PDB file of N, CA and C in Angstrom:
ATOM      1  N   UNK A   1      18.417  -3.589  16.335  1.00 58.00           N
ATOM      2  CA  UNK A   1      18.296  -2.536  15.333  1.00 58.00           C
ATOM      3  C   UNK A   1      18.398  -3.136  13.941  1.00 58.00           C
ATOM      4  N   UNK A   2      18.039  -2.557  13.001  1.00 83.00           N
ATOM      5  CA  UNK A   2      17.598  -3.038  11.708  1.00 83.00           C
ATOM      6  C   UNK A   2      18.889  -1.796  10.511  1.00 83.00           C
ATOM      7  N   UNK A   3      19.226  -1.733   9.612  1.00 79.00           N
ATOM      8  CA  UNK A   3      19.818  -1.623   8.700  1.00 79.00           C
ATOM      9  C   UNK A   3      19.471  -0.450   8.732  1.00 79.00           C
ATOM     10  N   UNK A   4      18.330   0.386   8.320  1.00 82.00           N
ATOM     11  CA  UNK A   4      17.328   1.695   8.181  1.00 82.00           C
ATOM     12  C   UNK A   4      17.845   2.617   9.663  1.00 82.00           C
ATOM     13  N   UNK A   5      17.291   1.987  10.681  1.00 90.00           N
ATOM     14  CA  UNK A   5      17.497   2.535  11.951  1.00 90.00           C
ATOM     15  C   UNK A   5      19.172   2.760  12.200  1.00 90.00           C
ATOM     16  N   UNK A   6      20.095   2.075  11.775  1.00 89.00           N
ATOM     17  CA  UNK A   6      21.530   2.447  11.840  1.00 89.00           C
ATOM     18  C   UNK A   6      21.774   3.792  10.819  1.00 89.00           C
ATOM     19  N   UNK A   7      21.199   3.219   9.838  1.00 88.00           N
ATOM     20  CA  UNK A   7      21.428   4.438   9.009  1.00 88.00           C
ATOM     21  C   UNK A   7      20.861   5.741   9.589  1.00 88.00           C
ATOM     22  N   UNK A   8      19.509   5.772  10.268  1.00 92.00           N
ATOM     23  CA  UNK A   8      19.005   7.015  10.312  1.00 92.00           C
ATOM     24  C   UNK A   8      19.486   8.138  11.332  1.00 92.00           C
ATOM     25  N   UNK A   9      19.791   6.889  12.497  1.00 93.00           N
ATOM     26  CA  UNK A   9      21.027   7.380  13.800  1.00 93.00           C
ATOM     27  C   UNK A   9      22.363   7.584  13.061  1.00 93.00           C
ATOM     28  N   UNK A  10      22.952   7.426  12.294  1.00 91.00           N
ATOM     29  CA  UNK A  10      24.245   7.844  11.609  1.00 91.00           C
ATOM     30  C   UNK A  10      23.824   9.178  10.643  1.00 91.00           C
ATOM     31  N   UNK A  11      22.745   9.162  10.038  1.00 92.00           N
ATOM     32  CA  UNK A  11      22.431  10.499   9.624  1.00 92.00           C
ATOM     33  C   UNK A  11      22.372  11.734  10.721  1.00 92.00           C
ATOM     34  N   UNK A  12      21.802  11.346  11.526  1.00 96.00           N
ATOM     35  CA  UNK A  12      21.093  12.082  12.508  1.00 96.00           C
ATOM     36  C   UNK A  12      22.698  12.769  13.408  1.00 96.00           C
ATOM     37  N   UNK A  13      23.541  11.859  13.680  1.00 95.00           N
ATOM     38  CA  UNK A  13      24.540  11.968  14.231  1.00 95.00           C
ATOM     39  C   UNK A  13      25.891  12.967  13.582  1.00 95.00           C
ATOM     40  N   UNK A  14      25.794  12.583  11.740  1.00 93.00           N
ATOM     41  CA  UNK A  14      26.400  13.337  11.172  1.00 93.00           C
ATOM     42  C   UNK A  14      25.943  14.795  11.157  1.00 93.00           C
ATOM     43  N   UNK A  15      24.613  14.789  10.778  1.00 95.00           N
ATOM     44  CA  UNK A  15      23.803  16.432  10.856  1.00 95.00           C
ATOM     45  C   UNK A  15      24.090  16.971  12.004  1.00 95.00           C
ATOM     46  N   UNK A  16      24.344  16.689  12.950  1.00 96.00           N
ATOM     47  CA  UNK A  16      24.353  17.406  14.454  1.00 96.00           C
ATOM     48  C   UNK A  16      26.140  17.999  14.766  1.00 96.00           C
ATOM     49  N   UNK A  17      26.898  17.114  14.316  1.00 95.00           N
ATOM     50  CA  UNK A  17      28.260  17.177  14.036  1.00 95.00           C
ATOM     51  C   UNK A  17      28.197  18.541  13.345  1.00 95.00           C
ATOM     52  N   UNK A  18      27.908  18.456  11.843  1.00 94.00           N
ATOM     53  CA  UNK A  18      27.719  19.259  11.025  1.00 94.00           C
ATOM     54  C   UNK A  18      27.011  20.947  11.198  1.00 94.00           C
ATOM     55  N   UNK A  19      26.126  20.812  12.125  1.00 96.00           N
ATOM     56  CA  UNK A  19      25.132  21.364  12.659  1.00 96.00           C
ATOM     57  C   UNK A  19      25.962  22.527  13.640  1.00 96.00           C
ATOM     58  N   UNK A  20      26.960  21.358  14.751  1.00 97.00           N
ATOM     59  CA  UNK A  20      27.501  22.555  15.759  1.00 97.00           C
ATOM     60  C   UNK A  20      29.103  22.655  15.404  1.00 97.00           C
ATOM     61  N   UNK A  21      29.493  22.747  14.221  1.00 95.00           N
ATOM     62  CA  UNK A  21      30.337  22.838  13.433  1.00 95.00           C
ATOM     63  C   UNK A  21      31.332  22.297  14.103  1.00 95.00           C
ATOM     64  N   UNK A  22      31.432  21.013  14.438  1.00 96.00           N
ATOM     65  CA  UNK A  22      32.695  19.995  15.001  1.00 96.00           C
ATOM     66  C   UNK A  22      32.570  19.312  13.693  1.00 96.00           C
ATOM     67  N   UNK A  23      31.999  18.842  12.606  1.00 94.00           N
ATOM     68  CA  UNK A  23      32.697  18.440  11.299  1.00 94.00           C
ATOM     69  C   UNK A  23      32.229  19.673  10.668  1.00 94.00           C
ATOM     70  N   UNK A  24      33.042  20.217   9.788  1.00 94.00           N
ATOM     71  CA  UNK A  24      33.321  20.983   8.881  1.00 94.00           C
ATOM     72  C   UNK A  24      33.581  20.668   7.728  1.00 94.00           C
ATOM     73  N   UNK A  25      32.645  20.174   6.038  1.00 91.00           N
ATOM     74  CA  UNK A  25      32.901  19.574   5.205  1.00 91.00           C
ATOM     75  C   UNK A  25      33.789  20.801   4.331  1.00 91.00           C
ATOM     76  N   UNK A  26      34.776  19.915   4.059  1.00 92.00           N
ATOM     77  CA  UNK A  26      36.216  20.648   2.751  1.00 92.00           C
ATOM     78  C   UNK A  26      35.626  20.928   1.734  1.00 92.00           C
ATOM     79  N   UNK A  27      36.459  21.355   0.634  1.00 94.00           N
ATOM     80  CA  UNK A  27      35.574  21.355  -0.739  1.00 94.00           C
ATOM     81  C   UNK A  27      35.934  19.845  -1.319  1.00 94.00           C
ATOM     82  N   UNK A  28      36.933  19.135  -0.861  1.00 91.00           N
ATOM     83  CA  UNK A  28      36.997  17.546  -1.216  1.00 91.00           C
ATOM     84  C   UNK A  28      36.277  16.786  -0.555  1.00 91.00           C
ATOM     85  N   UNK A  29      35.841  16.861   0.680  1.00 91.00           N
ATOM     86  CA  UNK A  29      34.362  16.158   0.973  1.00 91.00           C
ATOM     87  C   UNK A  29      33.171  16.141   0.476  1.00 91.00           C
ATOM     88  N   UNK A  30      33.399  17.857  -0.043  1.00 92.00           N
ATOM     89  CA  UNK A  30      31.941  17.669  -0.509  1.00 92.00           C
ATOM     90  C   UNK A  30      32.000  17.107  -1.961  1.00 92.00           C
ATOM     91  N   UNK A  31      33.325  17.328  -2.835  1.00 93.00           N
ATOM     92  CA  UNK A  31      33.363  16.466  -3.874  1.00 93.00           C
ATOM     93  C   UNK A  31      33.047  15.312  -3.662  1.00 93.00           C
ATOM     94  N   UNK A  32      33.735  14.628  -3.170  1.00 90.00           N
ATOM     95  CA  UNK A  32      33.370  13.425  -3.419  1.00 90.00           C
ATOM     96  C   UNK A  32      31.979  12.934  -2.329  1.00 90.00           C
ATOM     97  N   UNK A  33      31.514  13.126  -1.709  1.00 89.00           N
ATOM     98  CA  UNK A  33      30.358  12.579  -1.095  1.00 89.00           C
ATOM     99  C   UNK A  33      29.111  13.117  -2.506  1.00 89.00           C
ATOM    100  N   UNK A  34      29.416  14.464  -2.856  1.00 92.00           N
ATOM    101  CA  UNK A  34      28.173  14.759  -4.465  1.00 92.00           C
ATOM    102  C   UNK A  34      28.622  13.647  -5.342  1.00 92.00           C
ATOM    103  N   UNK A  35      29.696  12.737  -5.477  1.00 90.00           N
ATOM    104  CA  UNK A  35      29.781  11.956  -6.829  1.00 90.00           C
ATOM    105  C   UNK A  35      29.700  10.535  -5.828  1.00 90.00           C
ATOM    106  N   UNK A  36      29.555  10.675  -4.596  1.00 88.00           N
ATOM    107  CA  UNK A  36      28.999   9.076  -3.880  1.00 88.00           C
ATOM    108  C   UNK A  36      27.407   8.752  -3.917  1.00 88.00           C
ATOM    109  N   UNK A  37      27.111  10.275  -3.825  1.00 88.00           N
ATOM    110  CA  UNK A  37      25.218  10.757  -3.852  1.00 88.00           C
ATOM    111  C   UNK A  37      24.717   9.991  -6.076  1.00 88.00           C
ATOM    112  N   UNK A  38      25.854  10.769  -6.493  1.00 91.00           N
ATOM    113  CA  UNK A  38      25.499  10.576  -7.842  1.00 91.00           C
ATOM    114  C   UNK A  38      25.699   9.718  -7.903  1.00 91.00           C
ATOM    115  N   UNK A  39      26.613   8.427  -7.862  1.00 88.00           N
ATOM    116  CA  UNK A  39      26.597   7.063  -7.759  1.00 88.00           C
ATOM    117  C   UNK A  39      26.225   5.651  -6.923  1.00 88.00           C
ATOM    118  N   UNK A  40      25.199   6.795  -5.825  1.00 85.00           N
ATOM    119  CA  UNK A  40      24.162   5.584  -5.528  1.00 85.00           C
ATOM    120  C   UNK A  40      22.738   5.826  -5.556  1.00 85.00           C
ATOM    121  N   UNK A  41      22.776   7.073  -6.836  1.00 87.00           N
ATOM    122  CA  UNK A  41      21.299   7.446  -7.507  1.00 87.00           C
ATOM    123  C   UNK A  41      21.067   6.996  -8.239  1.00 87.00           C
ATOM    124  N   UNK A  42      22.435   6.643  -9.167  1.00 88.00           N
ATOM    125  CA  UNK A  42      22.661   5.484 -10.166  1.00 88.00           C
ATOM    126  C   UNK A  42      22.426   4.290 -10.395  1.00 88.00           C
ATOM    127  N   UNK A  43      22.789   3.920  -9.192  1.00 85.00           N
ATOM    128  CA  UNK A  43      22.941   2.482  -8.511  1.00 85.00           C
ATOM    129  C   UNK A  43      21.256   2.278  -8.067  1.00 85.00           C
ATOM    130  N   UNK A  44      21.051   2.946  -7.514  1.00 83.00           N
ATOM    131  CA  UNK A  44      19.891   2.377  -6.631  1.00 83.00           C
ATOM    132  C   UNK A  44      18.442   2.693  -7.144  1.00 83.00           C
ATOM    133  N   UNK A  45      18.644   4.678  -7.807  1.00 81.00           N
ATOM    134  CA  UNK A  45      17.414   4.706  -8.128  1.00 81.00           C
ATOM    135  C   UNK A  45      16.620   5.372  -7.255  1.00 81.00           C
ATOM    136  N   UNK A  46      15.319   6.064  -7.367  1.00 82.00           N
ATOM    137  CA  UNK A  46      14.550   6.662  -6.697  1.00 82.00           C
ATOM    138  C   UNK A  46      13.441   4.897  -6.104  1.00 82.00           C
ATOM    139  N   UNK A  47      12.796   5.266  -4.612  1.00 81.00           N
ATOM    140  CA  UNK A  47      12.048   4.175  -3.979  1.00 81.00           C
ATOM    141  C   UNK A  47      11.155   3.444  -5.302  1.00 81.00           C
ATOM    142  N   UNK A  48      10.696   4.508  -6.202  1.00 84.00           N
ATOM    143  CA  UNK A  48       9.335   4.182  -6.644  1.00 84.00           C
ATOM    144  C   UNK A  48       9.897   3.331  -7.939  1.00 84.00           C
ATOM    145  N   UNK A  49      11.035   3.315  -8.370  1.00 84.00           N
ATOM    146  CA  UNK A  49      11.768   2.348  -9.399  1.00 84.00           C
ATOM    147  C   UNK A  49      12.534   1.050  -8.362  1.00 84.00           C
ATOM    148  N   UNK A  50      12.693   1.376  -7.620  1.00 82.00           N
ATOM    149  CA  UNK A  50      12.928   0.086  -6.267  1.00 82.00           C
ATOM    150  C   UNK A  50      11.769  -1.219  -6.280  1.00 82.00           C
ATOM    151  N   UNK A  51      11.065  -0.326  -6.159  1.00 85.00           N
ATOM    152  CA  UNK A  51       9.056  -1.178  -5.574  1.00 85.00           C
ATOM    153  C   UNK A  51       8.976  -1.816  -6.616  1.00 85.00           C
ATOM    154  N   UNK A  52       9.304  -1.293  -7.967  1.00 86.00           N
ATOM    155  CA  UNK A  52       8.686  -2.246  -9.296  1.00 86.00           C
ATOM    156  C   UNK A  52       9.046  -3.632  -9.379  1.00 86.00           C
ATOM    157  N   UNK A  53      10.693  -3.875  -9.098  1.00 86.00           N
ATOM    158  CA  UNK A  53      11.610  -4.790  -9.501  1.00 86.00           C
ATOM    159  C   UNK A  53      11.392  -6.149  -8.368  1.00 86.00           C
ATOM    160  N   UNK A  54      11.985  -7.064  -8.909  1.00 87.00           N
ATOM    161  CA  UNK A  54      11.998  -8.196  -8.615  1.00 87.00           C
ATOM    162  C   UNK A  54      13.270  -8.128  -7.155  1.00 87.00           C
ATOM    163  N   UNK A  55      12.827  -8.796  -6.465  1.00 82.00           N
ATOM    164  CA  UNK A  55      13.761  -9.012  -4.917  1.00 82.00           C
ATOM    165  C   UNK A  55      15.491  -8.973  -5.741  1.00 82.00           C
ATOM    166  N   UNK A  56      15.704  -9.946  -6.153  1.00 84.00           N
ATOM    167  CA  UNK A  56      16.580 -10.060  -6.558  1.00 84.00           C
ATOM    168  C   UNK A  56      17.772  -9.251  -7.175  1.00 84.00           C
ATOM    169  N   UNK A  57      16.575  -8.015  -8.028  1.00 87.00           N
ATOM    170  CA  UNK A  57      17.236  -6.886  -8.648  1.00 87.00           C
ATOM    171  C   UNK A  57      17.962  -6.057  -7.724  1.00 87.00           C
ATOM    172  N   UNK A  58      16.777  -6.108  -6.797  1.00 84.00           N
ATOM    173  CA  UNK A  58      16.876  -5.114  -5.890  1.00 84.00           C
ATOM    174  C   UNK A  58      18.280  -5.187  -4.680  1.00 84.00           C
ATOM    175  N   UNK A  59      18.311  -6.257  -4.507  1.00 84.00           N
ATOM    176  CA  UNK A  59      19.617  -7.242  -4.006  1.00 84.00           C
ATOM    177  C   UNK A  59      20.597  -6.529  -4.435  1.00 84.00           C
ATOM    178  N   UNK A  60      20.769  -7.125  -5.801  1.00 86.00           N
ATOM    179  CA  UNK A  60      21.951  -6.420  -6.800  1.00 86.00           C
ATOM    180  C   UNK A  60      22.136  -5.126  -6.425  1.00 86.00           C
ATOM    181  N   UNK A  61      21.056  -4.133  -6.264  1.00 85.00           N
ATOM    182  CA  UNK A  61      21.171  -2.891  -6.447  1.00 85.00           C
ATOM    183  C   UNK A  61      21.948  -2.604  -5.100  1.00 85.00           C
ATOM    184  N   UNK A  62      21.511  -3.127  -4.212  1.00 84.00           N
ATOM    185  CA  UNK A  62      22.135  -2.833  -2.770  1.00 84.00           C
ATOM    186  C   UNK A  62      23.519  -3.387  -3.143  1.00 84.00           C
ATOM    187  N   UNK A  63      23.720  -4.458  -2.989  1.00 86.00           N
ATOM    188  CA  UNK A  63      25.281  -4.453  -2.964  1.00 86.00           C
ATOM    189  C   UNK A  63      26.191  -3.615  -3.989  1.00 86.00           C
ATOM    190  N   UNK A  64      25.376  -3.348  -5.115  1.00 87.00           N
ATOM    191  CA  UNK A  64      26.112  -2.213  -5.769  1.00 87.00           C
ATOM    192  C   UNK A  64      26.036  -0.740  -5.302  1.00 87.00           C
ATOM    193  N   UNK A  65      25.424  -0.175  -4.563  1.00 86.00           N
ATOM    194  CA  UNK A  65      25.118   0.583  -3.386  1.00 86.00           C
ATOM    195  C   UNK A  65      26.145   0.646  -2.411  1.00 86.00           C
ATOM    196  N   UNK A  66      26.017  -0.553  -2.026  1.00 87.00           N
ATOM    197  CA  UNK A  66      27.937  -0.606  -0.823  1.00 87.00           C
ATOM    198  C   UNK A  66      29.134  -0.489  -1.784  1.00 87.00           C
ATOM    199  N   UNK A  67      29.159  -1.179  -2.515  1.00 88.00           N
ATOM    200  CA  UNK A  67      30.650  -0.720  -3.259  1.00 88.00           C
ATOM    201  C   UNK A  67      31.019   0.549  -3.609  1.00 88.00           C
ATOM    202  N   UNK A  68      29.537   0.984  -4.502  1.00 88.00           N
ATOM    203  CA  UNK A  68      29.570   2.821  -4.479  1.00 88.00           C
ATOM    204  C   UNK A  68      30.167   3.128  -2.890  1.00 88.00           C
ATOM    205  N   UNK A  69      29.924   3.053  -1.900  1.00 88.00           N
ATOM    206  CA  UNK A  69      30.246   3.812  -0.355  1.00 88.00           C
ATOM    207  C   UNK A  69      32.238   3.594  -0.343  1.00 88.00           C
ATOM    208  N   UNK A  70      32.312   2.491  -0.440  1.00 89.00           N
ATOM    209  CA  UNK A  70      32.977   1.623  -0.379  1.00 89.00           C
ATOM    210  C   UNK A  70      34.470   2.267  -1.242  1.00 89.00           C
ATOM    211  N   UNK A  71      34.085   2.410  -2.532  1.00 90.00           N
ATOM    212  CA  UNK A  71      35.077   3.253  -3.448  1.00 90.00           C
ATOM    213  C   UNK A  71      34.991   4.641  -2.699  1.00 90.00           C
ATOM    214  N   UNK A  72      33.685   5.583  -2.511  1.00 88.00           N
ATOM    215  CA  UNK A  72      34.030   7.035  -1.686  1.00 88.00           C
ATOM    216  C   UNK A  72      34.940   6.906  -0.676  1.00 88.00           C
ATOM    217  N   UNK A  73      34.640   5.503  -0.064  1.00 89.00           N
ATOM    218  CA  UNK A  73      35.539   6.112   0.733  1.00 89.00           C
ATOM    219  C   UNK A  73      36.839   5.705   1.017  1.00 89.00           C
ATOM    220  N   UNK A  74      37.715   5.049  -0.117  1.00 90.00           N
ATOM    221  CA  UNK A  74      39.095   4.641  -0.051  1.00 90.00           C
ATOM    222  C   UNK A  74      39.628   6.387  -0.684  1.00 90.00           C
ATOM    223  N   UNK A  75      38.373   7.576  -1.251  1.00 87.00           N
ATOM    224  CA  UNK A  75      39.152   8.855  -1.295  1.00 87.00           C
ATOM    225  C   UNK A  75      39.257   9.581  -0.476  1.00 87.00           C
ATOM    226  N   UNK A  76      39.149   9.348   0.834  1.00 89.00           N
ATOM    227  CA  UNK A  76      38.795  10.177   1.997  1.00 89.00           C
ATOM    228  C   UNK A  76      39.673  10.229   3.589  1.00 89.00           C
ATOM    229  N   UNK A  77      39.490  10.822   4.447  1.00 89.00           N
ATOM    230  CA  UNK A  77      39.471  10.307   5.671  1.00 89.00           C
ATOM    231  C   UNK A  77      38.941  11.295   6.493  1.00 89.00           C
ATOM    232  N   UNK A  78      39.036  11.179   7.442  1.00 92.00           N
ATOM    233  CA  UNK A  78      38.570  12.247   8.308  1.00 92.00           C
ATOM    234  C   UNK A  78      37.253  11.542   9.279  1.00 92.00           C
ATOM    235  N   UNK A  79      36.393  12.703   9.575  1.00 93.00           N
ATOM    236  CA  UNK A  79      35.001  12.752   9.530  1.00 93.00           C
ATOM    237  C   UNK A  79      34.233  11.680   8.439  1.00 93.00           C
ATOM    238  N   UNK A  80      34.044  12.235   7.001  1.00 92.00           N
ATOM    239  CA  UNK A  80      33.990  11.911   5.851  1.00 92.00           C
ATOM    240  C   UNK A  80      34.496  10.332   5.850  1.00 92.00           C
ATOM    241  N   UNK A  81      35.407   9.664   6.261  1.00 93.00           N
ATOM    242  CA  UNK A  81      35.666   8.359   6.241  1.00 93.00           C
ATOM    243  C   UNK A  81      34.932   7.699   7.156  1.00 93.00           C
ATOM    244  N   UNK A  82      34.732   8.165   8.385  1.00 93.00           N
ATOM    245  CA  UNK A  82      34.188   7.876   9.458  1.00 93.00           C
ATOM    246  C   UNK A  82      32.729   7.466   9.451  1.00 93.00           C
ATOM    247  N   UNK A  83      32.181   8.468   8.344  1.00 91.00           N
ATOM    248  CA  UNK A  83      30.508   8.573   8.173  1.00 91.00           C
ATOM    249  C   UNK A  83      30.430   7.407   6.583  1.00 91.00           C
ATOM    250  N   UNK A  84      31.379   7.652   6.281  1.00 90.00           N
ATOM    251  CA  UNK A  84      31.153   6.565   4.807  1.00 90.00           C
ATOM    252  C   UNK A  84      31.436   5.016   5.259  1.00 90.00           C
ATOM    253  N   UNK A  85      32.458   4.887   6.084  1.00 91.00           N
ATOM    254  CA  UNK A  85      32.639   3.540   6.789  1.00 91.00           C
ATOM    255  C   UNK A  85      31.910   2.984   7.870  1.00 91.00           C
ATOM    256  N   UNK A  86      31.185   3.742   8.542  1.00 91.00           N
ATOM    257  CA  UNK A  86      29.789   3.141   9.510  1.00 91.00           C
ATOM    258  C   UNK A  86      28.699   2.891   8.146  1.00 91.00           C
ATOM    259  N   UNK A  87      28.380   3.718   7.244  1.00 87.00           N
ATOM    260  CA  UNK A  87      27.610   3.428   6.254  1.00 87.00           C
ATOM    261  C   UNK A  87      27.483   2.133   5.749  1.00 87.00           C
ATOM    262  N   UNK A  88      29.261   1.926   5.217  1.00 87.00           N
ATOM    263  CA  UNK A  88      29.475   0.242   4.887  1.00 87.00           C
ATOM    264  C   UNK A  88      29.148  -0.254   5.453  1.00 87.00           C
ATOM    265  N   UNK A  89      29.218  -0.549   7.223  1.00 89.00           N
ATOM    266  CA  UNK A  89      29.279  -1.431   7.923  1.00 89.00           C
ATOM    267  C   UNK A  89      27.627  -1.383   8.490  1.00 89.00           C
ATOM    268  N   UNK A  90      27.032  -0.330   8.096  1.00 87.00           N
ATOM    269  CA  UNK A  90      25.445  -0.422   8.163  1.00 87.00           C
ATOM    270  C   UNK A  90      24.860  -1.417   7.122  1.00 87.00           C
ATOM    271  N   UNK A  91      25.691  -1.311   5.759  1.00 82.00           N
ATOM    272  CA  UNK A  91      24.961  -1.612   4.734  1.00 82.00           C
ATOM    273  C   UNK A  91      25.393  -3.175   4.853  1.00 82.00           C
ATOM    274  N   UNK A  92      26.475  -3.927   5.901  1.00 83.00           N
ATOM    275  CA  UNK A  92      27.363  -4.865   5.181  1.00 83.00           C
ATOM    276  C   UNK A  92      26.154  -6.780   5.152  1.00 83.00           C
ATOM    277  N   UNK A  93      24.970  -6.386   5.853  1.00 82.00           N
ATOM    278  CA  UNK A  93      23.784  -7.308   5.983  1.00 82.00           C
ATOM    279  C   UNK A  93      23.843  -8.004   4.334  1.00 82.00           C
ATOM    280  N   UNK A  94      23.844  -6.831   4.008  1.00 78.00           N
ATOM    281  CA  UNK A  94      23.380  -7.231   2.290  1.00 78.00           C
ATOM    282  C   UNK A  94      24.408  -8.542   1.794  1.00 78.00           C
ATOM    283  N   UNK A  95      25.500  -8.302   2.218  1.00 76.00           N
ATOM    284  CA  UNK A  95      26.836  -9.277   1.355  1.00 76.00           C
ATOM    285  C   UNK A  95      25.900 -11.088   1.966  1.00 76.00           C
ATOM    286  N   UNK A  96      25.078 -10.860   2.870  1.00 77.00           N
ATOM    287  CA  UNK A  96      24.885 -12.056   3.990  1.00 77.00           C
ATOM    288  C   UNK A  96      23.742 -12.813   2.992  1.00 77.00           C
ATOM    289  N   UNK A  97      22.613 -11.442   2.340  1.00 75.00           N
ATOM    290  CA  UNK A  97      21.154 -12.142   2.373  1.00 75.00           C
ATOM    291  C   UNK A  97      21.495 -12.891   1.036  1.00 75.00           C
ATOM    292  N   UNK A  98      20.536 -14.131   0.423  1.00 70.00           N
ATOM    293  CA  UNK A  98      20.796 -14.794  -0.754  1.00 70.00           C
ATOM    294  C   UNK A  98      20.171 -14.205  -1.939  1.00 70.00           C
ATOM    295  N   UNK A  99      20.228 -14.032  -2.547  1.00 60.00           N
ATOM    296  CA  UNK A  99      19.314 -14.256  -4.066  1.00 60.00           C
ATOM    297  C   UNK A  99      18.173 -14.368  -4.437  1.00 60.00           C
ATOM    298  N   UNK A 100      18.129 -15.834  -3.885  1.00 57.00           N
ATOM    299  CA  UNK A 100      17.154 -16.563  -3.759  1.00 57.00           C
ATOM    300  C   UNK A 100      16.597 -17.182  -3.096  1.00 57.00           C
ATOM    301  N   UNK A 101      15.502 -17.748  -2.567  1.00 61.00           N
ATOM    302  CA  UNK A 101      14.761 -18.357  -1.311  1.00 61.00           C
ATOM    303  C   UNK A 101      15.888 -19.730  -1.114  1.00 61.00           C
ATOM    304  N   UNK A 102      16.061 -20.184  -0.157  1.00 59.00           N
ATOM    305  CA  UNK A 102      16.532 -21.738  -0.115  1.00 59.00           C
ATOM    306  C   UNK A 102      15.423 -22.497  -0.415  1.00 59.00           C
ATOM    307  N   UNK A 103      15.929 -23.303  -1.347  1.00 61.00           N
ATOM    308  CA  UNK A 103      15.127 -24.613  -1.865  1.00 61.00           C
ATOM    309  C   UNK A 103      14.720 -25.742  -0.574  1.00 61.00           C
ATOM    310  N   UNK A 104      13.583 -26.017  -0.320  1.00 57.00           N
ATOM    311  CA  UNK A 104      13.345 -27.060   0.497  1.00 57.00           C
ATOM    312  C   UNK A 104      13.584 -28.449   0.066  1.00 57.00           C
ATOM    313  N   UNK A 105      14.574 -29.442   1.112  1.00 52.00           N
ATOM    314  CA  UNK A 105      14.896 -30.460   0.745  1.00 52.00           C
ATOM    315  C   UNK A 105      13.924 -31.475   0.560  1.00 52.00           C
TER     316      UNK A 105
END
């Protein structure tokens, strides 16, 4: 499985939760998951400002993307921690990839 596909099964998994009301979001979940949404709209940007930028930017943007998750969710627990911390650990590829190409010796 690929990064996208974790994420989309963790979406898919939360909505259904959500769906047959075994998670039930608080009014502090939903706070803070609207200011995790607003700070990785920030961070990241709509796709079509993604596509423009250089690999590299885009890099940046992701790992600033996990930290956004990352801060939501040291305010949380529950459900809400549960779905923000598989997130991290969806997103955690990024800390791995480089920068930059490796230089051939």
């Amino acid at each position: 499985m690929d990064m996208g596909t974790d994420m989309e099964g963790l979406v898919r998994e939360a909505e259904r939760l959500i769906r047959e009301q075994v998670w039930v979001l608080s009014l502090d979940d939903r706070t803070v998951a609207a200011q995790a949404t607003a700070d990785l709209l920030a961070t990241v940007g709509t796709p079509e400002s993604q596509q423009s930028l250089p690999a590299v930017d885009r890099l940046e943007h992701l790992r600033e993307a996990l930290a956004a998750v990352a801060i939501a969710l040291a305010h949380v627990h529950g459900r809400l921690a549960w779905f923000l911390g598989a997130s991290a650990t969806a997103l955690t590829p990024v800390l791995h990839w480089r920068a930059m190409p490796t230089r051939a010796s």
